[in-house]
Coordinates of C-alpha atoms in Angstrom, one line a residue:
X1132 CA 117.3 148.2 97.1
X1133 CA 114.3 146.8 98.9
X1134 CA 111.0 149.0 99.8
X1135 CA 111.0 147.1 103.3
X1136 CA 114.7 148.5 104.0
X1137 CA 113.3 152.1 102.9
X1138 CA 110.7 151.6 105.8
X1139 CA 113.8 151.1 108.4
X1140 CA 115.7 153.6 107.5
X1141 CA 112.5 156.0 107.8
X1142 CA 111.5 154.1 111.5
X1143 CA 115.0 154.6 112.4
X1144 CA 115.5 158.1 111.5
X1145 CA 111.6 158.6 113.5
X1146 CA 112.5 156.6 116.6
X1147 CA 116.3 157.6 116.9
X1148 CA 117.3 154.0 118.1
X1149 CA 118.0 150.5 115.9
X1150 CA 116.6 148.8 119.2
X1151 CA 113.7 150.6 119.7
X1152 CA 112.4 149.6 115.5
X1153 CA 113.2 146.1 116.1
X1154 CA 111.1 145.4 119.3
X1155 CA 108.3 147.3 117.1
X1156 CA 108.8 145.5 114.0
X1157 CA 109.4 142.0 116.0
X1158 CA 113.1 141.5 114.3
X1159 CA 116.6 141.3 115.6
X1160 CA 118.6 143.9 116.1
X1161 CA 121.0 142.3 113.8
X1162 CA 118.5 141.6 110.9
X1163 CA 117.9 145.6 111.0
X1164 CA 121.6 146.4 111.6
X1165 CA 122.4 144.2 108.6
X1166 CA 119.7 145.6 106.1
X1167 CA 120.7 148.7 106.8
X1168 CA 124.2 148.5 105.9
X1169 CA 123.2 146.5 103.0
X1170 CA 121.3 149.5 101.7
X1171 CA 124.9 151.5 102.9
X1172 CA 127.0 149.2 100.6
X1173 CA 124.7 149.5 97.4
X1174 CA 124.4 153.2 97.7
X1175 CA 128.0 153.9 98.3
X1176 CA 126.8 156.0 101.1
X1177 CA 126.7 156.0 104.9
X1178 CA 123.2 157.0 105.7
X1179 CA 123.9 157.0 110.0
X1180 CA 126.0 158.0 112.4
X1181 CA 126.6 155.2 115.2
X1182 CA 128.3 155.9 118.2
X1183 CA 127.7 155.5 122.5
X1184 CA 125.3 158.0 122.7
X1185 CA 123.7 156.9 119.8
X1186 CA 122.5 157.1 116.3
X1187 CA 121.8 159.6 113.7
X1188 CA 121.6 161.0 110.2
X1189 CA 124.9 161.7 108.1
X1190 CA 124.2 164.6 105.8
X1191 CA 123.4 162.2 102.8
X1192 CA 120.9 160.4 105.4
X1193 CA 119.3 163.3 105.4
X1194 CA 119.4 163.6 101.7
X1195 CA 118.4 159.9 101.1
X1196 CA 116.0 160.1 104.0
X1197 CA 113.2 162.6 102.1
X1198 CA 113.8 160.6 98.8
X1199 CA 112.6 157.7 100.7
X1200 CA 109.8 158.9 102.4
X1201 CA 108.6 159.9 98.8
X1202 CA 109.1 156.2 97.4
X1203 CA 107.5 154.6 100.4
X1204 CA 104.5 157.1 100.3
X1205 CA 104.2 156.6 96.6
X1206 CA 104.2 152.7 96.9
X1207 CA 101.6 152.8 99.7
X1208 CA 99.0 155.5 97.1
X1209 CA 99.3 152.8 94.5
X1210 CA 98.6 149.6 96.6
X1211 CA 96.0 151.6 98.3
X1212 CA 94.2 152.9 94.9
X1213 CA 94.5 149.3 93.4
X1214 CA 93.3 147.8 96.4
X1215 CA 90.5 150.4 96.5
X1216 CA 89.7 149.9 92.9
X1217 CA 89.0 145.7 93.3
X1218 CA 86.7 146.6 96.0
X1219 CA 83.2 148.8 96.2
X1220 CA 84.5 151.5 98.3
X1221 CA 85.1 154.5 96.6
X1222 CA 86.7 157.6 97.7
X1223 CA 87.1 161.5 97.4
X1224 CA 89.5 163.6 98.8
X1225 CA 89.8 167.7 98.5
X1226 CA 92.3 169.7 100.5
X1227 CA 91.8 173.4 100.2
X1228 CA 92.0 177.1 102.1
X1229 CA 89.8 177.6 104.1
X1230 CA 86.9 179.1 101.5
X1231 CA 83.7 179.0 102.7
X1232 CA 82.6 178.3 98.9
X1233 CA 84.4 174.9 98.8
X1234 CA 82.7 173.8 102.1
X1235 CA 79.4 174.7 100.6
X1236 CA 79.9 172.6 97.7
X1237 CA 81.3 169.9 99.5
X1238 CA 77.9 169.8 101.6
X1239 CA 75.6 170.0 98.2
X1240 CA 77.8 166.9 96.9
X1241 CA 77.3 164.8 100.0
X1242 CA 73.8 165.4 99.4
X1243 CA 73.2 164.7 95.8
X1244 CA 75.6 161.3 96.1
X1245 CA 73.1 158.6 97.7
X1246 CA 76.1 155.4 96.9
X1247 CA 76.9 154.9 100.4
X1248 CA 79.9 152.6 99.6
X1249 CA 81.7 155.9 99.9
X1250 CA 84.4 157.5 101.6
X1251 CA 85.1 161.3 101.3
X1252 CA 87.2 163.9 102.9
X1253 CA 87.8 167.8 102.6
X1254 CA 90.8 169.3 104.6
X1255 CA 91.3 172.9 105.1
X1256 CA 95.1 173.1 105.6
X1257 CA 98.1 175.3 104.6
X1258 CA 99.0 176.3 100.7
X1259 CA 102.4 173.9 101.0
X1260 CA 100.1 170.5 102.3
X1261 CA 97.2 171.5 99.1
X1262 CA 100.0 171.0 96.6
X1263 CA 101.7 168.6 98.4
X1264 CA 98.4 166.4 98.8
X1265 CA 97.6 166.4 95.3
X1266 CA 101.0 166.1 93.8
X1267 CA 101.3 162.8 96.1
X1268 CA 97.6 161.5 95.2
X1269 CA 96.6 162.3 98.9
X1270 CA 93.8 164.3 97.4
X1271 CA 92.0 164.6 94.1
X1272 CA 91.5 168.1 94.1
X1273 CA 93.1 171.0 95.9
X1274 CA 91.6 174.5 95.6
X1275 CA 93.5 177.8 96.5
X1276 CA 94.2 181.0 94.4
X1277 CA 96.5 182.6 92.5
X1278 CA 97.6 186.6 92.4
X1279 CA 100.0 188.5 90.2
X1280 CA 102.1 188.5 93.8
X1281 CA 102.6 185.3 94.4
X1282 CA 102.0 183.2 90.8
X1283 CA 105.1 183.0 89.9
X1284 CA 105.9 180.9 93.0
X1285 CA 103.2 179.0 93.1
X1286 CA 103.0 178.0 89.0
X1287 CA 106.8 177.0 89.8
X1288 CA 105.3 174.5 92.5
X1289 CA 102.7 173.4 90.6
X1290 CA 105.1 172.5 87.7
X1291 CA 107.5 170.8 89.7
X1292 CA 104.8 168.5 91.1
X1293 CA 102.9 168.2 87.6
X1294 CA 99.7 169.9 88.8
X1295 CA 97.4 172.0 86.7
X1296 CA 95.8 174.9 87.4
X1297 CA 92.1 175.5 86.2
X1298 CA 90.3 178.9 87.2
X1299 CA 86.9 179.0 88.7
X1300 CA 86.4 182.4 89.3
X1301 CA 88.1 186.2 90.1
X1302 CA 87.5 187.8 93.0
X1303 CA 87.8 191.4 94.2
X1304 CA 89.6 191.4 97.6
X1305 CA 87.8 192.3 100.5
X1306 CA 88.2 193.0 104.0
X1307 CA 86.3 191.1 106.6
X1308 CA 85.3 192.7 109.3
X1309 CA 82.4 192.7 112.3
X1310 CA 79.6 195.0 112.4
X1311 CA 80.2 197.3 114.2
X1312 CA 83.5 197.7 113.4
X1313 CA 84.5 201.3 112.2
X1314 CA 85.3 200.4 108.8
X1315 CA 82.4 198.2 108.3
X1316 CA 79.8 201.1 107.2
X1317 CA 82.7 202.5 104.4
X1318 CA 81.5 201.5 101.0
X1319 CA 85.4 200.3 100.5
X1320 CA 88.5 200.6 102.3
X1321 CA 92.1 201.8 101.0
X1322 CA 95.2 200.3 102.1
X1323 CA 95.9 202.9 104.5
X1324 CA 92.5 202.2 106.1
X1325 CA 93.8 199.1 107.4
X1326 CA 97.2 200.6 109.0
X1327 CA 95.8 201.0 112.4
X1328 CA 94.1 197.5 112.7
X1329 CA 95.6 193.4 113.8
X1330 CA 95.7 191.7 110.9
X1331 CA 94.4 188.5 110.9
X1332 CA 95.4 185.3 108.8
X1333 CA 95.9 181.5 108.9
X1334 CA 98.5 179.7 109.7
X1335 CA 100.5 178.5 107.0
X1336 CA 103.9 176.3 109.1
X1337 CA 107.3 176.0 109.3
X1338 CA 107.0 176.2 104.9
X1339 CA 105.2 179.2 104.7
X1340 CA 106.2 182.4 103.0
X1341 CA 104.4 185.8 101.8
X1342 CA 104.0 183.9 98.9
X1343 CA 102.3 180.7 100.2
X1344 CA 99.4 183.1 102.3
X1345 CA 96.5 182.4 101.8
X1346 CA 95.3 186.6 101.9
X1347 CA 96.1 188.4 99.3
X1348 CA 98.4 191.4 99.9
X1349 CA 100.5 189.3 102.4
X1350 CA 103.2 191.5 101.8
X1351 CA 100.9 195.1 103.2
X1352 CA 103.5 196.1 106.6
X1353 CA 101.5 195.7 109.5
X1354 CA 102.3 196.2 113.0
X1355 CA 100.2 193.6 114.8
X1356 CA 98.7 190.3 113.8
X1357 CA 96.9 187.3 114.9
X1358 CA 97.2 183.9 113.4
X1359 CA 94.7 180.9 113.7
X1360 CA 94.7 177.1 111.9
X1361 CA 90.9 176.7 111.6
X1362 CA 88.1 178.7 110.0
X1363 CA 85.9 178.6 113.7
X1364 CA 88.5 180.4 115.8
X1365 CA 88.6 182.8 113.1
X1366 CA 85.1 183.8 112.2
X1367 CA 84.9 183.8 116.9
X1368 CA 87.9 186.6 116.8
X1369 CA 86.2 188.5 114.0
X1370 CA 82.8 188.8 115.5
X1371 CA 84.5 190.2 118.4
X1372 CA 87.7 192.2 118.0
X1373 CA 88.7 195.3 115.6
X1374 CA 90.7 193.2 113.6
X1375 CA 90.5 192.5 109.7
X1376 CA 90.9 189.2 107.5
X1377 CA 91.6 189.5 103.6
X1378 CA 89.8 187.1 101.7
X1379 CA 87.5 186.8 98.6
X1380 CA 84.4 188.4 100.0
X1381 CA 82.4 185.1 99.9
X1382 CA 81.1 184.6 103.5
X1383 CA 80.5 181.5 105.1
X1384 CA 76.7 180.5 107.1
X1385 CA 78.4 181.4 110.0
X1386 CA 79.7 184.9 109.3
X1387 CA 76.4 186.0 107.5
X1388 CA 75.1 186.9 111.3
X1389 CA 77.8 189.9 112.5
X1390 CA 80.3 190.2 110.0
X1391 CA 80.1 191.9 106.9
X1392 CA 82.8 192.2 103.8
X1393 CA 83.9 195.3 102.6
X1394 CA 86.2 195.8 98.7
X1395 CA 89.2 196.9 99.2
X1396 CA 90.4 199.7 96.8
X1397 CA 93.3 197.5 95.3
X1398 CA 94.3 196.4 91.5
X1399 CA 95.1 193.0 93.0
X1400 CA 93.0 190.3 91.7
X1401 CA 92.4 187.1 93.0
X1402 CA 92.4 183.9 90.4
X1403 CA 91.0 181.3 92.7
X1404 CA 90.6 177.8 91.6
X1405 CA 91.8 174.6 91.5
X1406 CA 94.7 172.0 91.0
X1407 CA 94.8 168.6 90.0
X1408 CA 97.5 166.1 89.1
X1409 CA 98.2 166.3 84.9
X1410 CA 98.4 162.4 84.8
X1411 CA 95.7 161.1 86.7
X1412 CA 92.0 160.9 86.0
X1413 CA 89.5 162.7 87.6
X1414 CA 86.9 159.9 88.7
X1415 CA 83.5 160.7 88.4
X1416 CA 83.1 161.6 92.4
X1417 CA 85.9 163.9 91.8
X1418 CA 84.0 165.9 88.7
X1419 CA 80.6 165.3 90.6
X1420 CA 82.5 168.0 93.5
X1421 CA 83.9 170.5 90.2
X1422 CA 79.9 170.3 88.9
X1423 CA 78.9 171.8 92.4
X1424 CA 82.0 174.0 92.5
X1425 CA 80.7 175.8 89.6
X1426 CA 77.3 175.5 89.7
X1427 CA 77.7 177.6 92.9
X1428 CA 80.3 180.0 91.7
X1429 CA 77.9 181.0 88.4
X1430 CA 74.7 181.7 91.0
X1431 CA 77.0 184.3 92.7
X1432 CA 75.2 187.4 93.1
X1433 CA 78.0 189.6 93.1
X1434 CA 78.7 190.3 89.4
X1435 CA 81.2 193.4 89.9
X1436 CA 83.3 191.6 92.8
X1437 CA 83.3 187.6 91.5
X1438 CA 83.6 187.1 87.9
X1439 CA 83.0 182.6 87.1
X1440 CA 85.9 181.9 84.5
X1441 CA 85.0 180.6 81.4
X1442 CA 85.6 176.9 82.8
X1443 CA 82.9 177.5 85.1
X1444 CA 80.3 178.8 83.1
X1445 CA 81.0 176.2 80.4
X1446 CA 80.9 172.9 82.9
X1447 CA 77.8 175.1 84.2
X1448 CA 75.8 174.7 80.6
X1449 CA 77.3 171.1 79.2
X1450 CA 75.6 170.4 82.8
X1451 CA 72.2 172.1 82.1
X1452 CA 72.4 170.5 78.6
X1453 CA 72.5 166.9 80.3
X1454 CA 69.8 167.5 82.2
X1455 CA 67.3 168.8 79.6
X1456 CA 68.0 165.4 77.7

């Protein structure tokens, strides 16, 4: 078995047609034909169907297909770290919810990092891409959270991909809301406050679940909702509609000017934090970003909704230690 026969079968699946891959790929039909059933033969499988109308996948193409996606993407993280690693570009990657917190630290690491033989990235995405970037190397760190509803699917997850979970802090959930919305002046809001109100929440994909939201009490019944991909359209519908979002309570620049948070009266508890692969490295960009993760965490003025875990206060003082020598 051959990487380079992996890549057909993957271009072939994409493109639906052996002719099609070979003009692209500059190659006979015939070459492609033939490397595909030579693949066939030492599998002992038939991985497409090939009749007039066409071609497509048997049911153990469909199988074999995924496994090869992972081996090609694998091979194409390690010659891309090596060949990263012989040269003097370095890079950074964080995929994570859409928390205003991990956008705020991302801008206080771009600005204490001066190397400009950098490259770094943060993607707000869904729960399923986080884990799936860093189980695949596609990111360094991923940050989401964890709750007593939906741990036990998500720890499974994690130990499937060997990720490990480190806690940064625990957060109250609260309700975001405009101004001069009618719950915004409560001092908190009970679960039955919310009943009459759209529901508001990102968009988690054709994987997503109650247990893969990114707001806590995903499962509350609800009668109306509205669902967004980026952080922008949200914090626009919230500074204009009666709706709600559930998050953590920590607003972003943007939502300091018309939108206020407000507990909810709930025993849920949000474990937020973040992931990283259990056998690869942090680099030093990597724990330059968890130094500003923390450091803004512990300077969080709101003691009875955000408790730092002990991680976070720890890095927080080995950090002030360094400095004072």
């Amino acid at each position: 078995m051959q990487l380079q026969q992996l890549r057909y079968v993957i271009a072939i699946a994409e493109m639906g047609s052996m002719n099609s891959v070979a003009r692209k790929l500059f190659i006979s039909q015939s070459s492609l034909s033939v490397a595909v059933k030579e693949l066939e033969g030492e599998l002992g499988i038939r991985i497409f169907n090939r009749s007039s109308k066409g071609i497509s996948l048997t049911s153990d193409g469909v199988e074999f297909l995924g496994y090869a996606r992972q081996v090609v993407e694998q091979a194409d993280l390690l010659r891309e770290h090596y060949t990263e690693r012989n040269s003097s570009q370095r890079r950074m990657s964080v995929s994570t919810q859409h928390y205003a917190f991990a956008v705020r630290a991302f801008i206080s690491f771009l600005q204490s990092w001066s190397d400009r033989s950098c490259d770094f990235s943060l993607h707000e995405t869904r729960t399923s891409e986080i884990i799936d970037d860093v189980r695949t190397f596609r990111s360094d760190i991923g940050i989401l959270y964890l709750s007593h509803y939906n741990e036990t699917v998500i720890r499974r997850r994690l130990d499937e991909g060997s990720l490990v979970f480190t806690s940064l802090f625990k957060a109250r959930p609260h309700v975001f809301v405009r101004d001069g919305h009618p719950l915004a002046s409560k001092p908190s809001v009970t679960v039955d406050d919310l009943a009459g109100y759209m529901r508001y929440d990102f968009e988690q994909g054709p994987e997503g679940s109650l247990y893969l939201s990114e707001e806590p009490l995903s499962e509350l019944a609800h009668t109306r909702r509205v669902t967004v991909s980026d952080r922008a359209t949200m914090t626009g519908i919230l500074s204009h509609c009666d709706g709600y979002l559930i998050s953590t309570g920590v607003r972003s620049d943007e939502m300091f000017s018309g939108i206020t948070s407000v507990p909810i009266q709930t025993d849920e508890v949000m474990n937020v934090g973040y992931i990283v692969h259990s056998q690869r490295r942090l680099s030093e960009l990597a724990r330059a970003y968890v130094r500003e993760l923390e450091k803004l965490i512990v300077s969080f003025d709101e003691p009875e909704d955000i408790v730092p875990s002990r991680a976070a206060l720890k890095g927080v003082g080995e950090a002030a230690g360094q400095d004072a020598h």
